[in-house]
PDB file of C-alpha atoms in Angstrom:
ATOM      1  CA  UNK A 758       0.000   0.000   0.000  1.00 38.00           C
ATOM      2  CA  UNK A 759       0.919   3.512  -0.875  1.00 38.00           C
ATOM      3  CA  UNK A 760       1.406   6.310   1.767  1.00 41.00           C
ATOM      4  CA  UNK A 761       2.464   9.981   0.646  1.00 41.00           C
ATOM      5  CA  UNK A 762       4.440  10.463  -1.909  1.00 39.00           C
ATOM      6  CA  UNK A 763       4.103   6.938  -2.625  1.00 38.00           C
ATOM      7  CA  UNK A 764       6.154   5.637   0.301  1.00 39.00           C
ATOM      8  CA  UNK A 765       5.024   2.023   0.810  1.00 43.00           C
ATOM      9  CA  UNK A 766       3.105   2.040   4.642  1.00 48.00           C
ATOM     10  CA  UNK A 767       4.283  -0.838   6.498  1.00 62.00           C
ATOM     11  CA  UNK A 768       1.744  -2.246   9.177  1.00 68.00           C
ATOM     12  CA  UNK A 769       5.297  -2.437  11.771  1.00 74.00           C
ATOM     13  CA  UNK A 770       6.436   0.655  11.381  1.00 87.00           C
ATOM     14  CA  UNK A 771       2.352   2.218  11.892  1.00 91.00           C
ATOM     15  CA  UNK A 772       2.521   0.469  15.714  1.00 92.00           C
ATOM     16  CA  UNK A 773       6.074   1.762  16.354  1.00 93.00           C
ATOM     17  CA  UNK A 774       5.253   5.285  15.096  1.00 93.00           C
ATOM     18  CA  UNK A 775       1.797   5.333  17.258  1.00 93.00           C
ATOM     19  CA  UNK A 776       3.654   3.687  20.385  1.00 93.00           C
ATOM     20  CA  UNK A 777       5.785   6.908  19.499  1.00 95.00           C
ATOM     21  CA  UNK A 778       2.955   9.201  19.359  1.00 93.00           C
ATOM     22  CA  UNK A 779       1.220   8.094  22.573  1.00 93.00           C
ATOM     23  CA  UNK A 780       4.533   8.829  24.224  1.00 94.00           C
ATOM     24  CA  UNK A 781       3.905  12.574  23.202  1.00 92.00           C
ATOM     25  CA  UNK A 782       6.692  12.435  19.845  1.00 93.00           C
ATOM     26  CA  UNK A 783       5.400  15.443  17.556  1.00 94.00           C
ATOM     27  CA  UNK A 784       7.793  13.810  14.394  1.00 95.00           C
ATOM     28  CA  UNK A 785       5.988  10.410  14.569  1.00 94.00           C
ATOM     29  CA  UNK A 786       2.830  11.820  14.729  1.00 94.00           C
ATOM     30  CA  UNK A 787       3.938  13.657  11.786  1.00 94.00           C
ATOM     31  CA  UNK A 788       5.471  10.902   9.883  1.00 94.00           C
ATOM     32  CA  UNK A 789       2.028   9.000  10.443  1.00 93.00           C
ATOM     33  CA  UNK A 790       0.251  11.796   9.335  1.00 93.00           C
ATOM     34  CA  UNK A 791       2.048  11.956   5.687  1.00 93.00           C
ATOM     35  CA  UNK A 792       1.891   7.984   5.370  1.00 92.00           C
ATOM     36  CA  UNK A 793      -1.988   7.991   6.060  1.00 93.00           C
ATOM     37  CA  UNK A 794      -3.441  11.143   5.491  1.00 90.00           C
ATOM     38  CA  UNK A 795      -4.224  10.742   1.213  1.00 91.00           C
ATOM     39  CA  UNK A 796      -5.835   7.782   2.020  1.00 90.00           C
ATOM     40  CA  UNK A 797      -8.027   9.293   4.825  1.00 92.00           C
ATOM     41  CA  UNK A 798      -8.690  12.125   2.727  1.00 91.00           C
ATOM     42  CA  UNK A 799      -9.607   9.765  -0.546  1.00 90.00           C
ATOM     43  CA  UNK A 800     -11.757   8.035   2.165  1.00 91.00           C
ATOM     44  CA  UNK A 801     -13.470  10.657   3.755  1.00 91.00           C
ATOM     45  CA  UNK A 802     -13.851  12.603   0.942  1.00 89.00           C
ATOM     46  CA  UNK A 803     -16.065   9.715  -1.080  1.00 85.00           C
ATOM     47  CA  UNK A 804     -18.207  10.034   2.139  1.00 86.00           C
ATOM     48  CA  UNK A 805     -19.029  13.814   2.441  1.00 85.00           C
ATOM     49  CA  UNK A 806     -18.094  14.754  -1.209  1.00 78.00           C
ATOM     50  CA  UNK A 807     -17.426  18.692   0.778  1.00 84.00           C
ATOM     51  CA  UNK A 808     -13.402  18.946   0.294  1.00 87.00           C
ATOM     52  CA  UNK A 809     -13.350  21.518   3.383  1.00 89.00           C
ATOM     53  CA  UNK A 810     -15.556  19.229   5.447  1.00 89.00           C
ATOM     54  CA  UNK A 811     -13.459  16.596   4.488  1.00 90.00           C
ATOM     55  CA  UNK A 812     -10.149  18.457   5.618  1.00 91.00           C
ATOM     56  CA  UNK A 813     -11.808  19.025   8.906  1.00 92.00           C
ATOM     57  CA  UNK A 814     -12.887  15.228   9.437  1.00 93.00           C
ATOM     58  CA  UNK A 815      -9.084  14.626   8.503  1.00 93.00           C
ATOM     59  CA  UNK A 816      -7.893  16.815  11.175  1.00 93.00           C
ATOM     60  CA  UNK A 817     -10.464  15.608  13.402  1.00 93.00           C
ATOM     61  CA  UNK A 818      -9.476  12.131  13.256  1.00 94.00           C
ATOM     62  CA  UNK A 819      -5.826  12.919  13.331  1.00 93.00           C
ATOM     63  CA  UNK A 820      -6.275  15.103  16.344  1.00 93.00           C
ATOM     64  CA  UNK A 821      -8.194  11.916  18.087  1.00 94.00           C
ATOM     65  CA  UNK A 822      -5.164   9.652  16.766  1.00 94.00           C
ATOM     66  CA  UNK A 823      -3.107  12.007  18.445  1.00 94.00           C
ATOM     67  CA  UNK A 824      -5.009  12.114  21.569  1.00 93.00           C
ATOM     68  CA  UNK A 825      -5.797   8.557  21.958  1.00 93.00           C
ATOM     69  CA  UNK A 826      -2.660   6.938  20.550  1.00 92.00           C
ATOM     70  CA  UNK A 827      -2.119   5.325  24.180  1.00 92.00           C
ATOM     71  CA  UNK A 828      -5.708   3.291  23.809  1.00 91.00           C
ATOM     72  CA  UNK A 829      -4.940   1.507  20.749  1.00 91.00           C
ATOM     73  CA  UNK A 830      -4.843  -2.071  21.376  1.00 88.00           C
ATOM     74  CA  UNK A 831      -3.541  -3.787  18.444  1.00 86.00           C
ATOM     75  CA  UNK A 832      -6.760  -5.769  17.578  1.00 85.00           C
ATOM     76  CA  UNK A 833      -6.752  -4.691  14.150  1.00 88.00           C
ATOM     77  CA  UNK A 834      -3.835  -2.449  11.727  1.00 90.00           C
ATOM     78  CA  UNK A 835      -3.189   1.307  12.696  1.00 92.00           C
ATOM     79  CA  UNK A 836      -4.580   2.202   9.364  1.00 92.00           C
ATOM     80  CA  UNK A 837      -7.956   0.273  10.115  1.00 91.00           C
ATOM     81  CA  UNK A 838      -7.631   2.097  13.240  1.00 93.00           C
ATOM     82  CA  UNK A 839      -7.403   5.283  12.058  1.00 94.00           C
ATOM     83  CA  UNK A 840      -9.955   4.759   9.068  1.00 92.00           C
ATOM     84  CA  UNK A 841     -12.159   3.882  11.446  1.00 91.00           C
ATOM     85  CA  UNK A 842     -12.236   7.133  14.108  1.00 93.00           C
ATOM     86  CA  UNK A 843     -12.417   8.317  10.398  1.00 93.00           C
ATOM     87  CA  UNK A 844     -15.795   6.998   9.476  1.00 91.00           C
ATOM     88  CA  UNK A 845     -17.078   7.410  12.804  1.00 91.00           C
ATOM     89  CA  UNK A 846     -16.227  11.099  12.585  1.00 92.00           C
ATOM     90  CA  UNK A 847     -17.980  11.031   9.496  1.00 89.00           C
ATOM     91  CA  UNK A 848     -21.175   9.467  11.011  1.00 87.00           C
ATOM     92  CA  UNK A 849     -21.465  12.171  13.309  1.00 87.00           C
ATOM     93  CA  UNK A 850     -21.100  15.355  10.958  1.00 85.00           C
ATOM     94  CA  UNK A 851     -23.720  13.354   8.583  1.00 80.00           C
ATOM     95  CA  UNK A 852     -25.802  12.551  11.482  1.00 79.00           C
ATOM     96  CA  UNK A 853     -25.532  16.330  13.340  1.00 80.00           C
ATOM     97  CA  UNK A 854     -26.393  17.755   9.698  1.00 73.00           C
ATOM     98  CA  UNK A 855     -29.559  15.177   9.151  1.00 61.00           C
ATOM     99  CA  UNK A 856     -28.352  14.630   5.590  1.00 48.00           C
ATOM    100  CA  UNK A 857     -28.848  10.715   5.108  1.00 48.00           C
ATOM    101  CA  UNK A 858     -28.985   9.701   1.644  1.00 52.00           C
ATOM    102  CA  UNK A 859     -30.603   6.364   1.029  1.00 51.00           C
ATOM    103  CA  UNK A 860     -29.324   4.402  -1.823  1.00 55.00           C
ATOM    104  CA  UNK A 861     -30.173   1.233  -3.924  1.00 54.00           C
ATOM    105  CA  UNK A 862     -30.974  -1.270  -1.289  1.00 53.00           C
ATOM    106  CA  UNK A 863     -28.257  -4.160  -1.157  1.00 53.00           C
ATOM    107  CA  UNK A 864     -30.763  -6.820  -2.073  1.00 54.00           C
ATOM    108  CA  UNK A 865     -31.947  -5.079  -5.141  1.00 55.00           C
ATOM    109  CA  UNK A 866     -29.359  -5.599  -8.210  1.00 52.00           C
ATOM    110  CA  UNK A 867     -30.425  -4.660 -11.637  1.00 51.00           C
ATOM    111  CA  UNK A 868     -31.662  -7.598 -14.079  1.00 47.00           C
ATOM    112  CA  UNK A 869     -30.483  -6.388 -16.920  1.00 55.00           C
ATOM    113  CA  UNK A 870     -26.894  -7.964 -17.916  1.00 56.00           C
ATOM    114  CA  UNK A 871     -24.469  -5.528 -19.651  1.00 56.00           C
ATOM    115  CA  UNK A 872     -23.093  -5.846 -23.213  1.00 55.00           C
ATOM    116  CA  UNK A 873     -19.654  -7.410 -22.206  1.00 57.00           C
ATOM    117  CA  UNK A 874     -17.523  -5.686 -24.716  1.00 57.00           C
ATOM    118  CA  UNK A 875     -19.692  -1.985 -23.890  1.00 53.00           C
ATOM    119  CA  UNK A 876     -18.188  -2.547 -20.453  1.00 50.00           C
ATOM    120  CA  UNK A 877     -14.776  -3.354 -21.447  1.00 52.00           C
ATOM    121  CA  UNK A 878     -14.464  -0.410 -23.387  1.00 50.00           C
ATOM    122  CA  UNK A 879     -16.126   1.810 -21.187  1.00 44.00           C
ATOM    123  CA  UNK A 880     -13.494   0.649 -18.447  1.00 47.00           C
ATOM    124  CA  UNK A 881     -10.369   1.867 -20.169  1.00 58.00           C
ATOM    125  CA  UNK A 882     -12.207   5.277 -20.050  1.00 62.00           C
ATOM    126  CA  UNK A 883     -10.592   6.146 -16.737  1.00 70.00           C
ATOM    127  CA  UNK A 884     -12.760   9.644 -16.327  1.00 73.00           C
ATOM    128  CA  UNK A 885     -16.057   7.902 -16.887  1.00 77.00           C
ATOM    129  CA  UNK A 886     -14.989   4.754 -14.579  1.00 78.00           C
ATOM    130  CA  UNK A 887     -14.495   7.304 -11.891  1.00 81.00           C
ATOM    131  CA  UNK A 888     -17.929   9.221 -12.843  1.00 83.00           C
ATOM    132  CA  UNK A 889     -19.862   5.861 -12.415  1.00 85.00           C
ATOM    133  CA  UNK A 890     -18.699   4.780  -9.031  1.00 85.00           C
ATOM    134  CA  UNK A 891     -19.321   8.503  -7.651  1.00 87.00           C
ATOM    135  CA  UNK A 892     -22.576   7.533  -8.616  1.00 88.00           C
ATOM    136  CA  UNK A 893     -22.604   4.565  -6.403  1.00 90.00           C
ATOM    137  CA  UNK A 894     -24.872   4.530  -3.102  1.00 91.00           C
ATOM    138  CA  UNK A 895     -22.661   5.701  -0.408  1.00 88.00           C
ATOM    139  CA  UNK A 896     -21.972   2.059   1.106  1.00 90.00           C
ATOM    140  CA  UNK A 897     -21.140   0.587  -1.865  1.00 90.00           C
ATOM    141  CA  UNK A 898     -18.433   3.474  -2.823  1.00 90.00           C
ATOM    142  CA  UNK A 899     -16.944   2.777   0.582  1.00 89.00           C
ATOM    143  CA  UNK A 900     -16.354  -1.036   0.427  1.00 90.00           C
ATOM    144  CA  UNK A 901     -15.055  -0.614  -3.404  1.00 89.00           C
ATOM    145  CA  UNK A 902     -12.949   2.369  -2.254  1.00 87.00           C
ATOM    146  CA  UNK A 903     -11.587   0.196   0.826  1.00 89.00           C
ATOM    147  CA  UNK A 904     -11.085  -3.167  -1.178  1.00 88.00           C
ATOM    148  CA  UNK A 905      -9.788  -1.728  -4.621  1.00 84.00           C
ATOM    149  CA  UNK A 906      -8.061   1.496  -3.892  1.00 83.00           C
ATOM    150  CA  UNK A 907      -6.857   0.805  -0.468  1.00 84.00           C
ATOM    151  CA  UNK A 908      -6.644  -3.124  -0.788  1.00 85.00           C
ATOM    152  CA  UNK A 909      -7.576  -3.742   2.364  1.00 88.00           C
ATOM    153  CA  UNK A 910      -8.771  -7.137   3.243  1.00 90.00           C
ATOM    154  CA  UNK A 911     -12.908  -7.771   3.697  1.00 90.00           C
ATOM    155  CA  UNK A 912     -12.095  -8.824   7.280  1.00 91.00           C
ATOM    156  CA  UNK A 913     -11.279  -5.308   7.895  1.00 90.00           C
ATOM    157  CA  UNK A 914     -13.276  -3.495   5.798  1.00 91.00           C
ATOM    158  CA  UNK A 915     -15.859  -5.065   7.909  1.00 91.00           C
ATOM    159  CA  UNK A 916     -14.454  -3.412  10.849  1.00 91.00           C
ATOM    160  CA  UNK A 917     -14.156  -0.379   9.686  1.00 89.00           C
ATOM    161  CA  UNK A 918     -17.799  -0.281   8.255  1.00 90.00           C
ATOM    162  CA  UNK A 919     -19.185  -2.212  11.653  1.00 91.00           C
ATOM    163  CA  UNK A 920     -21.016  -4.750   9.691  1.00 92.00           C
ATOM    164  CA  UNK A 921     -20.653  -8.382   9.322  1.00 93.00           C
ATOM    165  CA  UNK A 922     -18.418  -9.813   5.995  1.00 92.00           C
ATOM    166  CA  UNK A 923     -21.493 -10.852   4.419  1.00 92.00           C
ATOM    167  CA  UNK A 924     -22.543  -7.781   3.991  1.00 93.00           C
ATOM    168  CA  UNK A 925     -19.463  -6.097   2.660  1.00 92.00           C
ATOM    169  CA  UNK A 926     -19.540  -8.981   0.329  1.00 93.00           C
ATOM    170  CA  UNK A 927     -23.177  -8.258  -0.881  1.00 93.00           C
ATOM    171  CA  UNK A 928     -22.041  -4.523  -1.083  1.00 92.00           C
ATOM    172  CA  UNK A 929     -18.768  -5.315  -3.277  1.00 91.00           C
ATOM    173  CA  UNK A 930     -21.232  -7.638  -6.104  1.00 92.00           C
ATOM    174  CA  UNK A 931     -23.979  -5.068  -5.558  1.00 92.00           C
ATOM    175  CA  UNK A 932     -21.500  -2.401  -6.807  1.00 90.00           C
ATOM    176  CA  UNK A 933     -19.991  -4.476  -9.359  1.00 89.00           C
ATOM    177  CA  UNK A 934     -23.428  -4.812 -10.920  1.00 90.00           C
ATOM    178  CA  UNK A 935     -24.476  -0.962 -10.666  1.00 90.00           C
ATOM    179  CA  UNK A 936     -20.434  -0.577 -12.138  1.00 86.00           C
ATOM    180  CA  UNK A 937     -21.143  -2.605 -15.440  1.00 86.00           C
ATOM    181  CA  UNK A 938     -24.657  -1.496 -15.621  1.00 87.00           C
ATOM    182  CA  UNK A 939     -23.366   2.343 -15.577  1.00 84.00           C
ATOM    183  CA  UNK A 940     -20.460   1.647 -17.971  1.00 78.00           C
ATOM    184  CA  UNK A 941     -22.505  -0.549 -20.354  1.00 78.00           C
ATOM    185  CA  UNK A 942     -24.255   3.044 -20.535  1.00 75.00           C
ATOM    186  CA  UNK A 943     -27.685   0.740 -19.490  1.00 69.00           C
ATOM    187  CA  UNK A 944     -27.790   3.167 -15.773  1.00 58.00           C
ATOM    188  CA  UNK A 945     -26.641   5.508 -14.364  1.00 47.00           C
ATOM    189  CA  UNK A 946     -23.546   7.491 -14.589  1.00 40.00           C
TER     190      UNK A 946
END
């Protein structure tokens, strides 16, 4: 996985920076901040879509990693840690502004196959492949966002998105459906 400047993050070094941090050092806290904080930000901002509400969640969450650095207990990776004060944050600006957008329900996938070679030509269009999963349902942009972009594992994903595997499962082939169907051009974009 790719940190800042496209440093490679290493799941070691993230505990021995933190155990750092909780001991009050400023330059690991900084050094965890530049591995992690494109990610966060790529994260958050597929959540609230608002790039200054986004920067604050970011500095929220960083300022709680900071904070609570001495209370992480090693049950999952620092990143998971952090992305997960991360979505929490972002659960309570959403909830504190009432702005809860409902999406396709998980259970409902379209019937409709797409044209396979629509779809493969649609996916070398890099611009339009981004436009379609913007236009996913907000749960299913944050599992494909987790497993493809960040590569995280669906064990953690889970974690992060406090829901069983299943269901990040069901999410991932929901949004692979609504991802063809949108690049086929047979839905939305």
């Amino acid at each position: 996985m790719l940190g800042a400047a496209g440093r490679k993050t290493d799941a070691d070094g993230d505990t021995a920076l933190l155990a750092r941090v909780a001991d009050g050092d400023m330059a690991a806290m900084k050094a965890l901040y530049m591995a992690h904080a494109d990610a966060m930000t790529r994260f958050v901002r597929g959540r609230v879509r608002d790039e200054a509400e986004a920067a604050d969640i970011v500095h929220d969450t960083m300022l709680t990693v900071w904070r609570g650095a001495a209370g992480f207990q090693g049950r999952s990776s620092v990143r998971s840690w952090m992305l997960t004060i991360a979505r929490n944050k972002v659960v309570d600006v959403i909830r504190k502004q009432a702005r809860v957008t409902l999406g396709d329900p998980d259970d409902q996938l379209p019937d409709d196959t797409p044209d396979p070679e629509a779809a493969l030509g649609a996916v070398q269009d890099a611009a339009r492949l981004r436009a379609c999963v913007e236009a996913l349902p907000e749960r299913q942009r944050a599992v494909v966002h987790l497993a493809y972009y960040e590569e995280m594992p669906l064990a953690e994903i889970a974690g992060i998105e406090a829901v069983p595997e299943g269901t990040v499962k069901s999410r991932i082939h929901a949004a692979k459906q609504l991802l063809l169907r949108c690049l086929s051009g047979k839905g939305r974009k």
